[in-house]
mmCIF file with all atom_site columns, C-alpha atoms and ligand atoms in Angstrom:
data_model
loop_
_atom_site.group_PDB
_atom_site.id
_atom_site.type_symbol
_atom_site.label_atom_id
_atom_site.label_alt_id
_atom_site.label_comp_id
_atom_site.label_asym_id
_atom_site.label_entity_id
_atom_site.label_seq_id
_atom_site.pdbx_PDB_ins_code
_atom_site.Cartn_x
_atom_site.Cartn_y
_atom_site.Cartn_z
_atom_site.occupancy
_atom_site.B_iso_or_equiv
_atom_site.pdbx_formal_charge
_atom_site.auth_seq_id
_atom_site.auth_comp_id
_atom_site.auth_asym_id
_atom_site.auth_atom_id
_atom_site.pdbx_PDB_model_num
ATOM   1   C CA  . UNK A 1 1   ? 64.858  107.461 95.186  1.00 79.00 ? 1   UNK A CA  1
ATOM   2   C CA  . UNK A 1 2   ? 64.554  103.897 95.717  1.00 93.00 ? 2   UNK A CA  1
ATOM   3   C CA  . UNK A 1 3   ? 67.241  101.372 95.008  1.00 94.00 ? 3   UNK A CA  1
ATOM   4   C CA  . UNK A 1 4   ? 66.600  100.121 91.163  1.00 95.00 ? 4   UNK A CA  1
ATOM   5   C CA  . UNK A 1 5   ? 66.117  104.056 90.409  1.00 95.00 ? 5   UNK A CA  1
ATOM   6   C CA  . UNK A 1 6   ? 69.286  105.009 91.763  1.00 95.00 ? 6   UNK A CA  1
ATOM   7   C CA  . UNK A 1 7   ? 71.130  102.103 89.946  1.00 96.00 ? 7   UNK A CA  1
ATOM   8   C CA  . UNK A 1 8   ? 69.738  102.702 86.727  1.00 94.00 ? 8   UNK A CA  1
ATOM   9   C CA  . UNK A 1 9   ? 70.011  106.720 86.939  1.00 94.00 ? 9   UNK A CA  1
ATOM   10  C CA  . UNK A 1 10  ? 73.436  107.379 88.124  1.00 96.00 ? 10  UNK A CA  1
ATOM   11  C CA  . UNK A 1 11  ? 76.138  108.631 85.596  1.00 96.00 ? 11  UNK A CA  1
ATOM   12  C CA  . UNK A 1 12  ? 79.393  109.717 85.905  1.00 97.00 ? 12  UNK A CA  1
ATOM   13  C CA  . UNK A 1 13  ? 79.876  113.487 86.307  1.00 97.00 ? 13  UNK A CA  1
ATOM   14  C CA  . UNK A 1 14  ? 82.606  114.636 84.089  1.00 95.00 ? 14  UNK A CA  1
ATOM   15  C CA  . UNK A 1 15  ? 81.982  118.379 84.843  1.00 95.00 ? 15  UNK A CA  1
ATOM   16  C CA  . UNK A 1 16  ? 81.332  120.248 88.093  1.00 96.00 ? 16  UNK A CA  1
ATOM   17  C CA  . UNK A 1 17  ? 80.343  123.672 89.280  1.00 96.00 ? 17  UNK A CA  1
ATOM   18  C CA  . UNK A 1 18  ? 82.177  124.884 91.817  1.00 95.00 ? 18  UNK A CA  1
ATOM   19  C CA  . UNK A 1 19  ? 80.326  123.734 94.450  1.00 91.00 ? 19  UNK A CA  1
ATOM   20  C CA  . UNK A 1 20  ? 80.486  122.576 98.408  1.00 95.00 ? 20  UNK A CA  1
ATOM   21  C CA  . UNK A 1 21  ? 78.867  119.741 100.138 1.00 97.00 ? 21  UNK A CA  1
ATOM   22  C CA  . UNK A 1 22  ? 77.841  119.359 103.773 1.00 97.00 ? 22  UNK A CA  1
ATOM   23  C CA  . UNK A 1 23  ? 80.361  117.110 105.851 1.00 97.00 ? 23  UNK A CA  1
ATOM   24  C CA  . UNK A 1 24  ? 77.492  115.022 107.306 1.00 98.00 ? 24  UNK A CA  1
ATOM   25  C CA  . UNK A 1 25  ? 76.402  113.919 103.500 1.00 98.00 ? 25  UNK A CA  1
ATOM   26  C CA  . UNK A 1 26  ? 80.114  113.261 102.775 1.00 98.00 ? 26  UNK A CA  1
ATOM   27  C CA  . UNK A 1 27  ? 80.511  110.610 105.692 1.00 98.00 ? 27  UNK A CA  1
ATOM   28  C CA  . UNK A 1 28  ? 76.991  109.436 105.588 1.00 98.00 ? 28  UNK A CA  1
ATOM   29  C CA  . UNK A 1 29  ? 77.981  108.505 101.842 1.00 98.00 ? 29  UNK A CA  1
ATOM   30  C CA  . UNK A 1 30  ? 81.278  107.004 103.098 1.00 98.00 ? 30  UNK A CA  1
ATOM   31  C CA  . UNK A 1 31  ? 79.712  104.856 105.538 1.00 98.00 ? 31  UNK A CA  1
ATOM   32  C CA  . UNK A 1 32  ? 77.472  103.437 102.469 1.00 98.00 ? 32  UNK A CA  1
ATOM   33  C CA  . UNK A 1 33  ? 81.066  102.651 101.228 1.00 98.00 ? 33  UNK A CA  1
ATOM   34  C CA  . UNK A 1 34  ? 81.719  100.356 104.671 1.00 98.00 ? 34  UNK A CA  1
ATOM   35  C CA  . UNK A 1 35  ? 78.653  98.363  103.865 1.00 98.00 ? 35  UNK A CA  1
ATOM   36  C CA  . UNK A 1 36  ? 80.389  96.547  100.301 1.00 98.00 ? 36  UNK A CA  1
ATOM   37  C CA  . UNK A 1 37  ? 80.741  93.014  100.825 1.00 98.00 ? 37  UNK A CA  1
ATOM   38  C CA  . UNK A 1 38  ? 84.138  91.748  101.708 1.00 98.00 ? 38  UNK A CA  1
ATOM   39  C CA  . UNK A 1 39  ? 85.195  88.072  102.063 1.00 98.00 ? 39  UNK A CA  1
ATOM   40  C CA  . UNK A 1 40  ? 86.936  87.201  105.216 1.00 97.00 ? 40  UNK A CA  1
ATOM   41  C CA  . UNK A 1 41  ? 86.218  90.585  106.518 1.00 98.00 ? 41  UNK A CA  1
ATOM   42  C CA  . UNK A 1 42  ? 89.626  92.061  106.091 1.00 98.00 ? 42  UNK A CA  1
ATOM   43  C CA  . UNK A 1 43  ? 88.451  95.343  106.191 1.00 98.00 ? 43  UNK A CA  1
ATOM   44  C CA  . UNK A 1 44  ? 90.762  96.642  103.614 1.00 98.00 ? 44  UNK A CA  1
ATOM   45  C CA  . UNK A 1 45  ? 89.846  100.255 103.398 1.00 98.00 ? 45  UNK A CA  1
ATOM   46  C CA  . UNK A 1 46  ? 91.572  103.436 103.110 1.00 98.00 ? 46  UNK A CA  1
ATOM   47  C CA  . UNK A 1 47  ? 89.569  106.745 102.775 1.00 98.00 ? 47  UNK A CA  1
ATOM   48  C CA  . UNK A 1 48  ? 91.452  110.267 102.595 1.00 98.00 ? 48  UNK A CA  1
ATOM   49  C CA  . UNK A 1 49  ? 89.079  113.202 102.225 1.00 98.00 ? 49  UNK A CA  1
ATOM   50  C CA  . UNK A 1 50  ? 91.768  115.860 100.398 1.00 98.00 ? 50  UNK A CA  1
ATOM   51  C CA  . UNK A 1 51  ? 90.618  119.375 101.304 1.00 97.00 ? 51  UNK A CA  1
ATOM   52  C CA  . UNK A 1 52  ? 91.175  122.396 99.401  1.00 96.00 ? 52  UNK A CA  1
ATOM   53  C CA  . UNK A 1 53  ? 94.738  123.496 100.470 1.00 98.00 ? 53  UNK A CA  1
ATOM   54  C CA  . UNK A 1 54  ? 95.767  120.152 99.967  1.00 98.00 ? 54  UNK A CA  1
ATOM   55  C CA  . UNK A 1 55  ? 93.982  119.914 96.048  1.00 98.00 ? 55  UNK A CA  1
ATOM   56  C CA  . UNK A 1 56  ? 95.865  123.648 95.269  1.00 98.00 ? 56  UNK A CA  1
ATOM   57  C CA  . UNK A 1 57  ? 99.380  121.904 95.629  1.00 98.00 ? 57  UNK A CA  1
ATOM   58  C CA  . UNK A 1 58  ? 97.966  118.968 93.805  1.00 97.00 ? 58  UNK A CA  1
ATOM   59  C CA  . UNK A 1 59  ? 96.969  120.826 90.905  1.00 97.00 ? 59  UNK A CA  1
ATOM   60  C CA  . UNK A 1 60  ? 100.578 122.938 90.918  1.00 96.00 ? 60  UNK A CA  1
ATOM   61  C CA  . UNK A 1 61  ? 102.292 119.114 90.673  1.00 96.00 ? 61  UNK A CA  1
ATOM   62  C CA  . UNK A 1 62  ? 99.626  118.162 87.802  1.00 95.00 ? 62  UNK A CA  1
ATOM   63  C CA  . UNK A 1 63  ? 101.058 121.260 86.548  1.00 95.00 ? 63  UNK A CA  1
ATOM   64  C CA  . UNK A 1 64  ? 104.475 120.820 86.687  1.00 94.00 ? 64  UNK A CA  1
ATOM   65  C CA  . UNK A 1 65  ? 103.914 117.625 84.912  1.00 92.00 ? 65  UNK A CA  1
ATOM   66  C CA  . UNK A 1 66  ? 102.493 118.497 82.108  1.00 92.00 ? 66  UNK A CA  1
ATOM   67  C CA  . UNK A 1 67  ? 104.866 121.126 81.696  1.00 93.00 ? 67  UNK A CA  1
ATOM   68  C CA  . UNK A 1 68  ? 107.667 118.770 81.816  1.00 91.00 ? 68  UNK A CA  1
ATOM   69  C CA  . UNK A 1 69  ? 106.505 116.748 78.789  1.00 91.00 ? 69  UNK A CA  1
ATOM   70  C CA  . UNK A 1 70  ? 106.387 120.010 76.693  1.00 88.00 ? 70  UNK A CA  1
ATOM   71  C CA  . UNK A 1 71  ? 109.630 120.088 74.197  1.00 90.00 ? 71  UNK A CA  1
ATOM   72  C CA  . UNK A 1 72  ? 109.114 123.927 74.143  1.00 91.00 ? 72  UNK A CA  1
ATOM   73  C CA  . UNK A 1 73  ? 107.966 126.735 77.016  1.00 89.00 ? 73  UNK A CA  1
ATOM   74  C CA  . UNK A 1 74  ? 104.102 126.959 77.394  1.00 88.00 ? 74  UNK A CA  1
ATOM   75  C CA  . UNK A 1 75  ? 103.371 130.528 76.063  1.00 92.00 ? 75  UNK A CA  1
ATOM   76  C CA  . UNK A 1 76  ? 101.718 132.774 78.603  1.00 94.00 ? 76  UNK A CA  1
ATOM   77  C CA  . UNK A 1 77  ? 97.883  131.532 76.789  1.00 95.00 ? 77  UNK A CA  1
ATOM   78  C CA  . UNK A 1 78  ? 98.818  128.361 77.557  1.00 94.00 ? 78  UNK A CA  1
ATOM   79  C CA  . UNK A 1 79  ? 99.701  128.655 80.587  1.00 95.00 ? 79  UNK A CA  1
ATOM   80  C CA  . UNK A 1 80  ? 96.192  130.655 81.559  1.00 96.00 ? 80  UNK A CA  1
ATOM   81  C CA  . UNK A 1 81  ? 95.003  127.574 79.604  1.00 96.00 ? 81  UNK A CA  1
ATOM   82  C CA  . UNK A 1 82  ? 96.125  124.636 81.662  1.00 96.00 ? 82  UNK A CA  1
ATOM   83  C CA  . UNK A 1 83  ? 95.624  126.868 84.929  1.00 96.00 ? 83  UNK A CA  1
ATOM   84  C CA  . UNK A 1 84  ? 91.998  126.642 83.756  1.00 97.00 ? 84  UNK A CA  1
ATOM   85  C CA  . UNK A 1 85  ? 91.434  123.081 83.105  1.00 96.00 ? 85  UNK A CA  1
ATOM   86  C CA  . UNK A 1 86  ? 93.100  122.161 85.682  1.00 97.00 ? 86  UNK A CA  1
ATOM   87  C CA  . UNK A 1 87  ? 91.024  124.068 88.440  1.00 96.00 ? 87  UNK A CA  1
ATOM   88  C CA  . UNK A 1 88  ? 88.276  122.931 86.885  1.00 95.00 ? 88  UNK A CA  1
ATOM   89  C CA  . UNK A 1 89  ? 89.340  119.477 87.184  1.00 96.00 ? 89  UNK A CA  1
ATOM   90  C CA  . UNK A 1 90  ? 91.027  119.808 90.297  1.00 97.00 ? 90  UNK A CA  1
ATOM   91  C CA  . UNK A 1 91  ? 89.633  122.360 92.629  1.00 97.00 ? 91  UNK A CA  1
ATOM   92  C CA  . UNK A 1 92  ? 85.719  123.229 91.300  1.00 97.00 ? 92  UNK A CA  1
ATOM   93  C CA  . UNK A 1 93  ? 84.102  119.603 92.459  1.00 98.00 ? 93  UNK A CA  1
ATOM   94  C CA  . UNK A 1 94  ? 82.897  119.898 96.110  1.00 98.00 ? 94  UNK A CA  1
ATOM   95  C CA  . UNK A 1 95  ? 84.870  116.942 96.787  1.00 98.00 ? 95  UNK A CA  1
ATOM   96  C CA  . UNK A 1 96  ? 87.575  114.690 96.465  1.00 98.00 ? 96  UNK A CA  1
ATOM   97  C CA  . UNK A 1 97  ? 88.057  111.631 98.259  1.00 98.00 ? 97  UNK A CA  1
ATOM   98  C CA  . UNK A 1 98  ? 90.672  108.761 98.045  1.00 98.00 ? 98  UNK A CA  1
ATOM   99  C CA  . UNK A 1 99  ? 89.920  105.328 97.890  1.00 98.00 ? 99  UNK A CA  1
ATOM   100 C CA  . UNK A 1 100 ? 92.696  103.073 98.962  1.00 98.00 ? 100 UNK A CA  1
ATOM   101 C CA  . UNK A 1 101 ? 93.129  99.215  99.528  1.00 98.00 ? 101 UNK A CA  1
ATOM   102 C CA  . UNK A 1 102 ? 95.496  97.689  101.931 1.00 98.00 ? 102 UNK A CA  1
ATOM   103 C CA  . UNK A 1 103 ? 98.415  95.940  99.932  1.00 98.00 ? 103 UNK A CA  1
ATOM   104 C CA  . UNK A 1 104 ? 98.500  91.848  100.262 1.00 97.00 ? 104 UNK A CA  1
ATOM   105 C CA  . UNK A 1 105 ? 101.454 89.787  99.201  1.00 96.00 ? 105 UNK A CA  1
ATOM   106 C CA  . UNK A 1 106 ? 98.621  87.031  98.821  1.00 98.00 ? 106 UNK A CA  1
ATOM   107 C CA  . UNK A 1 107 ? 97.721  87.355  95.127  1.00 98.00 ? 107 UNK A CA  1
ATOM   108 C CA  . UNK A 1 108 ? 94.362  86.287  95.745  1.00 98.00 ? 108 UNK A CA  1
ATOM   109 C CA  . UNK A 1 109 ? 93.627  88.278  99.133  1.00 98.00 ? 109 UNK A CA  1
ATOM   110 C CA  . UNK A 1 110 ? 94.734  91.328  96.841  1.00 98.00 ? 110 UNK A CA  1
ATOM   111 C CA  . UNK A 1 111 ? 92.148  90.663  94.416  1.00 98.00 ? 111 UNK A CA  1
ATOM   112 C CA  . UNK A 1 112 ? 89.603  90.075  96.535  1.00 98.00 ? 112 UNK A CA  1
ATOM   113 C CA  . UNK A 1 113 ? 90.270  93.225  98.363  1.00 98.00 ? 113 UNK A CA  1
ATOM   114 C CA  . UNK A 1 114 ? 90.206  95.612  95.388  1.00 98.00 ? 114 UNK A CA  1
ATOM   115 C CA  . UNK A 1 115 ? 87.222  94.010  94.694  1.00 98.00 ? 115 UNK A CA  1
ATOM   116 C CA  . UNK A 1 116 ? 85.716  95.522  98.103  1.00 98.00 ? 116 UNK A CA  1
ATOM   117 C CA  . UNK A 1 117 ? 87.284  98.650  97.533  1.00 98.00 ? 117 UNK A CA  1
ATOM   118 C CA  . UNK A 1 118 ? 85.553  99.170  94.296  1.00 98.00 ? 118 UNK A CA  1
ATOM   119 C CA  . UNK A 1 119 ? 82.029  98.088  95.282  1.00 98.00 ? 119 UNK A CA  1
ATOM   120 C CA  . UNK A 1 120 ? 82.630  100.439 97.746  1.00 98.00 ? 120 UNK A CA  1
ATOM   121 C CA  . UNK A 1 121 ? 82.912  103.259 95.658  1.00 98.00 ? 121 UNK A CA  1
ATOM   122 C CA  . UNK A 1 122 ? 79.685  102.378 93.814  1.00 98.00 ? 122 UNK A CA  1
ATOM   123 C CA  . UNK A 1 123 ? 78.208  102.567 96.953  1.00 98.00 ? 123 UNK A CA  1
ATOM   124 C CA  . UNK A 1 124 ? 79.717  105.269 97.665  1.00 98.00 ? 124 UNK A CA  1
ATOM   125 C CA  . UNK A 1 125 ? 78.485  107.054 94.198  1.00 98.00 ? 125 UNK A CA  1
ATOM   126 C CA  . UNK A 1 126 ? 74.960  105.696 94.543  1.00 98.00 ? 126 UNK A CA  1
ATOM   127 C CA  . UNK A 1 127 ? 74.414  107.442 97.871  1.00 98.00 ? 127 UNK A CA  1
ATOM   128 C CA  . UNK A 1 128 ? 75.879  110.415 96.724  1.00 98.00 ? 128 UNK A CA  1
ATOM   129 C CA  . UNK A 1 129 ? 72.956  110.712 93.310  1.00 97.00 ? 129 UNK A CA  1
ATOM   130 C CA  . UNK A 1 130 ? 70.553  109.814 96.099  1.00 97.00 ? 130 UNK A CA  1
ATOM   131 C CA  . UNK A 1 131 ? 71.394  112.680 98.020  1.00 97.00 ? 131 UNK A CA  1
ATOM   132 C CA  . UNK A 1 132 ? 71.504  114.683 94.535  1.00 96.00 ? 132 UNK A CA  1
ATOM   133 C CA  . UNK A 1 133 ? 75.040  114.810 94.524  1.00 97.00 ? 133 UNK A CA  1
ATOM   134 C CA  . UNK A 1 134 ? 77.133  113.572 91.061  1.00 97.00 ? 134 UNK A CA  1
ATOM   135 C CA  . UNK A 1 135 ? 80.497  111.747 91.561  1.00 98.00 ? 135 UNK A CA  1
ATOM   136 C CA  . UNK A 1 136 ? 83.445  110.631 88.995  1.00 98.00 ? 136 UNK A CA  1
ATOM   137 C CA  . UNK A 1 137 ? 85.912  108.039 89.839  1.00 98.00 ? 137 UNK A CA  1
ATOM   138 C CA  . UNK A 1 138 ? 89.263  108.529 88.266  1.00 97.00 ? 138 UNK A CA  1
ATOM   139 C CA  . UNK A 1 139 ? 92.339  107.036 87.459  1.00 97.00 ? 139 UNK A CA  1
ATOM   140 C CA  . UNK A 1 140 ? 94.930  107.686 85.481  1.00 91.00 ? 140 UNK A CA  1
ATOM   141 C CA  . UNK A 1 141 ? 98.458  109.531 86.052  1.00 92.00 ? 141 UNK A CA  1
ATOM   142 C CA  . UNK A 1 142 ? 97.841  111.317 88.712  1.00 94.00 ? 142 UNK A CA  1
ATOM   143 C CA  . UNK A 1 143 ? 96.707  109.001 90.646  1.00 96.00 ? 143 UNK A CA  1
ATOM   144 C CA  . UNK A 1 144 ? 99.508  106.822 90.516  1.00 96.00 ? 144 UNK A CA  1
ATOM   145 C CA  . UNK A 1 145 ? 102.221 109.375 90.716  1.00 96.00 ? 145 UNK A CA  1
ATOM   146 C CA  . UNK A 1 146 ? 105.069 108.828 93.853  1.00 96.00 ? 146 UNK A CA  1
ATOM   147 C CA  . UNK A 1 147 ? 104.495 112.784 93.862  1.00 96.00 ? 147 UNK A CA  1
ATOM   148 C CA  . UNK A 1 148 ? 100.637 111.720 94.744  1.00 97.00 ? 148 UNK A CA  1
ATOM   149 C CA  . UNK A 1 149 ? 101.097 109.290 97.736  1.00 98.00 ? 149 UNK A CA  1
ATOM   150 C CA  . UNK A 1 150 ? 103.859 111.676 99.200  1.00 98.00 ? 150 UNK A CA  1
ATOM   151 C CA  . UNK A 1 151 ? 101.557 114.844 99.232  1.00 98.00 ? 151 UNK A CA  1
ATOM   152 C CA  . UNK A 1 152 ? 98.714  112.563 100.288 1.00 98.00 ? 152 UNK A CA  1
ATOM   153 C CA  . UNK A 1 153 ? 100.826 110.749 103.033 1.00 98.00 ? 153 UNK A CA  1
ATOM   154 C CA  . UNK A 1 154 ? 100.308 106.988 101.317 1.00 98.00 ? 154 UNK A CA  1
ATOM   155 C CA  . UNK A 1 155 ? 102.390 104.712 101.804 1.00 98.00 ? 155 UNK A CA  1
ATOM   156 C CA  . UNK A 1 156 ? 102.238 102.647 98.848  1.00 97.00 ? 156 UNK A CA  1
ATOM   157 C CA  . UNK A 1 157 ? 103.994 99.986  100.788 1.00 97.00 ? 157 UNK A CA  1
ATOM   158 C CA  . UNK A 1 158 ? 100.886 99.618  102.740 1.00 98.00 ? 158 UNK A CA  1
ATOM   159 C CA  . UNK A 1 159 ? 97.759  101.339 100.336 1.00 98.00 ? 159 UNK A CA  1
ATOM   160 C CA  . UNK A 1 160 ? 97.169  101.246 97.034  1.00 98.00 ? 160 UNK A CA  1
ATOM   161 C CA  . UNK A 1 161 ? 95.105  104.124 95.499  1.00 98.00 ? 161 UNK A CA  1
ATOM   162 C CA  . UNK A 1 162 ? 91.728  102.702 93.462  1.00 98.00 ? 162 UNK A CA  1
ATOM   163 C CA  . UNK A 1 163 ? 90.237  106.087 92.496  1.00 98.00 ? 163 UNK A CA  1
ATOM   164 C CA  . UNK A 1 164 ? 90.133  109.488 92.780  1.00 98.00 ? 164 UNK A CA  1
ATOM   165 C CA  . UNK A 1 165 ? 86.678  109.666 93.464  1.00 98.00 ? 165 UNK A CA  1
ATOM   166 C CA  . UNK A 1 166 ? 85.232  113.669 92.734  1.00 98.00 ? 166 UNK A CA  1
ATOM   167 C CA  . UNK A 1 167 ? 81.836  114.783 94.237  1.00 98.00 ? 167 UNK A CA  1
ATOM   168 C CA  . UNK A 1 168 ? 80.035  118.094 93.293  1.00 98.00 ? 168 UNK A CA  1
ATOM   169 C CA  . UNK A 1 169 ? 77.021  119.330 91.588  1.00 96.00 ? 169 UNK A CA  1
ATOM   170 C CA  . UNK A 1 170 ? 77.231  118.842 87.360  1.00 95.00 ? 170 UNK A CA  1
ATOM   171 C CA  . UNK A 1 171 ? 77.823  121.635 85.069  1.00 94.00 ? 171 UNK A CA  1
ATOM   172 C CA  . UNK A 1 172 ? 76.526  120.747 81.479  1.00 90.00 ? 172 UNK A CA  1
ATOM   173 C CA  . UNK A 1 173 ? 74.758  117.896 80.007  1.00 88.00 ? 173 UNK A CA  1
ATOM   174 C CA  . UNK A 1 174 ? 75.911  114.466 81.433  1.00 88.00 ? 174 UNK A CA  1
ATOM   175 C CA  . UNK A 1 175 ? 76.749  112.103 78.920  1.00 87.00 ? 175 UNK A CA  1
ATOM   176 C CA  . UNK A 1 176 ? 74.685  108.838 78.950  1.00 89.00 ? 176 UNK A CA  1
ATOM   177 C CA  . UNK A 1 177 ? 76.747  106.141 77.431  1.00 90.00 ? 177 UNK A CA  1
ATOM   178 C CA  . UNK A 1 178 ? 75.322  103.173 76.009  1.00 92.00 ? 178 UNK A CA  1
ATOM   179 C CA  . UNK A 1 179 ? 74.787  100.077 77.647  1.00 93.00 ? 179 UNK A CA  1
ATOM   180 C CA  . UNK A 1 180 ? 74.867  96.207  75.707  1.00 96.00 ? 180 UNK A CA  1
ATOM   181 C CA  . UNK A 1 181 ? 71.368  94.724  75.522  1.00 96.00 ? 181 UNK A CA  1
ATOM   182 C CA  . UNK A 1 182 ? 71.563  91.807  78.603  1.00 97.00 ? 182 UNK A CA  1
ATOM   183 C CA  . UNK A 1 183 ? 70.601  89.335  75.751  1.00 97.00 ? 183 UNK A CA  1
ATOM   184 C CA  . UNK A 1 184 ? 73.903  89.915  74.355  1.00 97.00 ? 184 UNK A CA  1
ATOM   185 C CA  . UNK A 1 185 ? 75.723  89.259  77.515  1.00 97.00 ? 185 UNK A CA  1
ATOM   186 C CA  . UNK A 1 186 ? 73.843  86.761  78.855  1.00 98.00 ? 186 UNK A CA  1
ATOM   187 C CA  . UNK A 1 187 ? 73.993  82.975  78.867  1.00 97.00 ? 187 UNK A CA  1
ATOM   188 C CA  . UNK A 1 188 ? 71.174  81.330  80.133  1.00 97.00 ? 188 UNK A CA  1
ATOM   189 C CA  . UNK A 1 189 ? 71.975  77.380  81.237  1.00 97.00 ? 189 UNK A CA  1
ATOM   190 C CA  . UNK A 1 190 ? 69.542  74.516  81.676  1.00 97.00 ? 190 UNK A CA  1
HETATM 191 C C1  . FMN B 2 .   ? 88.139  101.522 87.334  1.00 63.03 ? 1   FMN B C1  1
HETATM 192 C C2  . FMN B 2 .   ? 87.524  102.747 86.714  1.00 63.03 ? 1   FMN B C2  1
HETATM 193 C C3  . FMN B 2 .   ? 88.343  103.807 86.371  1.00 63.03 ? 1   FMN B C3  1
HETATM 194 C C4  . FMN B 2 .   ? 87.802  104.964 85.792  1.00 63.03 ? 1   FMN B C4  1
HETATM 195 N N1  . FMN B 2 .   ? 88.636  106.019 85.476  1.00 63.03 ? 1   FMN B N1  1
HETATM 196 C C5  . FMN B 2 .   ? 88.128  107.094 84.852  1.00 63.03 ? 1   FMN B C5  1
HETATM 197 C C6  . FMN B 2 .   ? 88.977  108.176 84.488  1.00 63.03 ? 1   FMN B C6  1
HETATM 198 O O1  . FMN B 2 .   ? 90.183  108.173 84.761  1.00 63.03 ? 1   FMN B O1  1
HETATM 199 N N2  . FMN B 2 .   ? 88.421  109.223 83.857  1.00 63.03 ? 1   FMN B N2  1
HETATM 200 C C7  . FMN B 2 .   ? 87.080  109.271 83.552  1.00 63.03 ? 1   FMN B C7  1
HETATM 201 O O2  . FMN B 2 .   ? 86.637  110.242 82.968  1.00 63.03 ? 1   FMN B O2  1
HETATM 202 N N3  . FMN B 2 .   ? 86.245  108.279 83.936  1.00 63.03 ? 1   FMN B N3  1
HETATM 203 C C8  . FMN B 2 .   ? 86.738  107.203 84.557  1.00 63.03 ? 1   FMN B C8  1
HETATM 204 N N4  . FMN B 2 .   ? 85.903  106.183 84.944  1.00 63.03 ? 1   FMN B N4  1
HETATM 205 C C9  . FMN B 2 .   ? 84.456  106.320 84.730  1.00 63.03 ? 1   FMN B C9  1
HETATM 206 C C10 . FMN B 2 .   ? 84.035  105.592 83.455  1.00 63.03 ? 1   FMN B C10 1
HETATM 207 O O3  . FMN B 2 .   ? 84.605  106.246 82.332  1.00 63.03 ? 1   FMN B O3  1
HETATM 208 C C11 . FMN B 2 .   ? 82.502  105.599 83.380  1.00 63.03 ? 1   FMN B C11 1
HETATM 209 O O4  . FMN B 2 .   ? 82.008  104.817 84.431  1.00 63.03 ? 1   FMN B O4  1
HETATM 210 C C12 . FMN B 2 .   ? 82.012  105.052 82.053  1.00 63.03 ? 1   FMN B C12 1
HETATM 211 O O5  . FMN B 2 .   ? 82.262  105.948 81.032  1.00 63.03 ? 1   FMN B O5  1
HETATM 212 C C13 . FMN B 2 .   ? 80.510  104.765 82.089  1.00 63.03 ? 1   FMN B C13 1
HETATM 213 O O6  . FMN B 2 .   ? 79.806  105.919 82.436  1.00 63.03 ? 1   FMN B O6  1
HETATM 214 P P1  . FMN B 2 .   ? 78.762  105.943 83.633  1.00 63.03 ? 1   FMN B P1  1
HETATM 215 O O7  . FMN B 2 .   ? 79.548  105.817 84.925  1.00 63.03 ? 1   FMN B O7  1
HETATM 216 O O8  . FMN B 2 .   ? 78.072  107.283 83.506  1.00 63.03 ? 1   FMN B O8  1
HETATM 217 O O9  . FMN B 2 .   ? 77.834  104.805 83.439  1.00 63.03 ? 1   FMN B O9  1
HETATM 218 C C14 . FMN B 2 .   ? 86.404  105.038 85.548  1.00 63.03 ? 1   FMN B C14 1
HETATM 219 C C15 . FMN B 2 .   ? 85.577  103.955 85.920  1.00 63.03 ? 1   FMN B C15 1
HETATM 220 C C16 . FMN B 2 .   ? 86.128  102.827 86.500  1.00 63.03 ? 1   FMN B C16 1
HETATM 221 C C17 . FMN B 2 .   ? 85.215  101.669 86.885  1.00 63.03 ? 1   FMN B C17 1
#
């Protein structure tokens, strides 16, 4: 797949088999990640590869916290419910990986850095659909939970977590969403 394909094809995997994925294609996609520019070459980067013990006892907090906003017990359907969606989300992708940016108390350093961090995980993602793999990166509660960085072992003092970034092969249609036409983006200056 050359470059322009790649760019233009990949999509955000929502839904994953349960699935596995060789080590070597997980780092070789991780070093893609390294190669995201970076001003002043501060090398910000964090990466934690969470394996599948480690997901199980994120999914039973996940749990736990969704339970806790409920006014009234979860019956035992919902309960078999929530287990479900939550493996699903949690445990089927072949991967889950952590992208993290060193914390700055220089406003503009901090910026710059998350900056990295994020090209990084589009490199990250595009090497991945090269090497026919879909990816997801997430946000959301979760991810910034004090529950999160202490089973994880970030220090939020020092990392900040950008994305949950999952990696497995799709179940189900991917959905395409729609991008603006460039001319209605684009400014063109004499
Ligand atoms: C900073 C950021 C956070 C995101 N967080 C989520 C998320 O929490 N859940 C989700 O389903 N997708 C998330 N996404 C993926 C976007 O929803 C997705 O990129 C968008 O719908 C466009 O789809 P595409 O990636 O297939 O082009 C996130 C993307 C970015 C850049």
């Amino acid at each position: 797949m050359d470059a322009l394909e790649a760019l233009r094809t990949r999509r955000t995997t929502q839904n994953y088999q349960p699935s596995e994925i060789p080590q070597e294609i997980l780092l070789t996609a991780l070093e893609t990640a390294l190669y995201a520019p970076n001003h002043r070459l501060t090398y910000p980067w964090r990466f934690v590869i969470v394996g599948r013990e480690t997901r199980q006892q994120l999914k039973e907090q996940a749990k736990q916290a969704k339970l806790q906003t409920r006014s009234t017990p979860a019956s035992p359907e919902e309960l078999a419910k929530l287990d479900q969606q939550l493996s699903e989300k949690l445990l089927y992708p072949a991967a889950m990986v952590v992208f993290c940016c060193a914390q700055s108390k220089d406003p503009v350093r901090q910026r710059e850095d998350y900056a990295t961090v994020a090209c990084s995980i589009q490199n990250f993602s595009l090497a991945l659909h090269a090497m026919g793999y879909g990816s997801k990166w997430g946000t959301g509660d979760l991810t910034t939970a004090a529950s999160t960085y202490q089973l994880l072992g970030i220090e939020r003092e020092q990392h900040e977590i950008i994305g949950f970034v999952w990696v497995g092969q799709p179940e189900g249609a991917i959905p395409r969403p729609k991008r603006p036409d460039l001319h209605e983006v684009l400014q063109t200056l004499p």
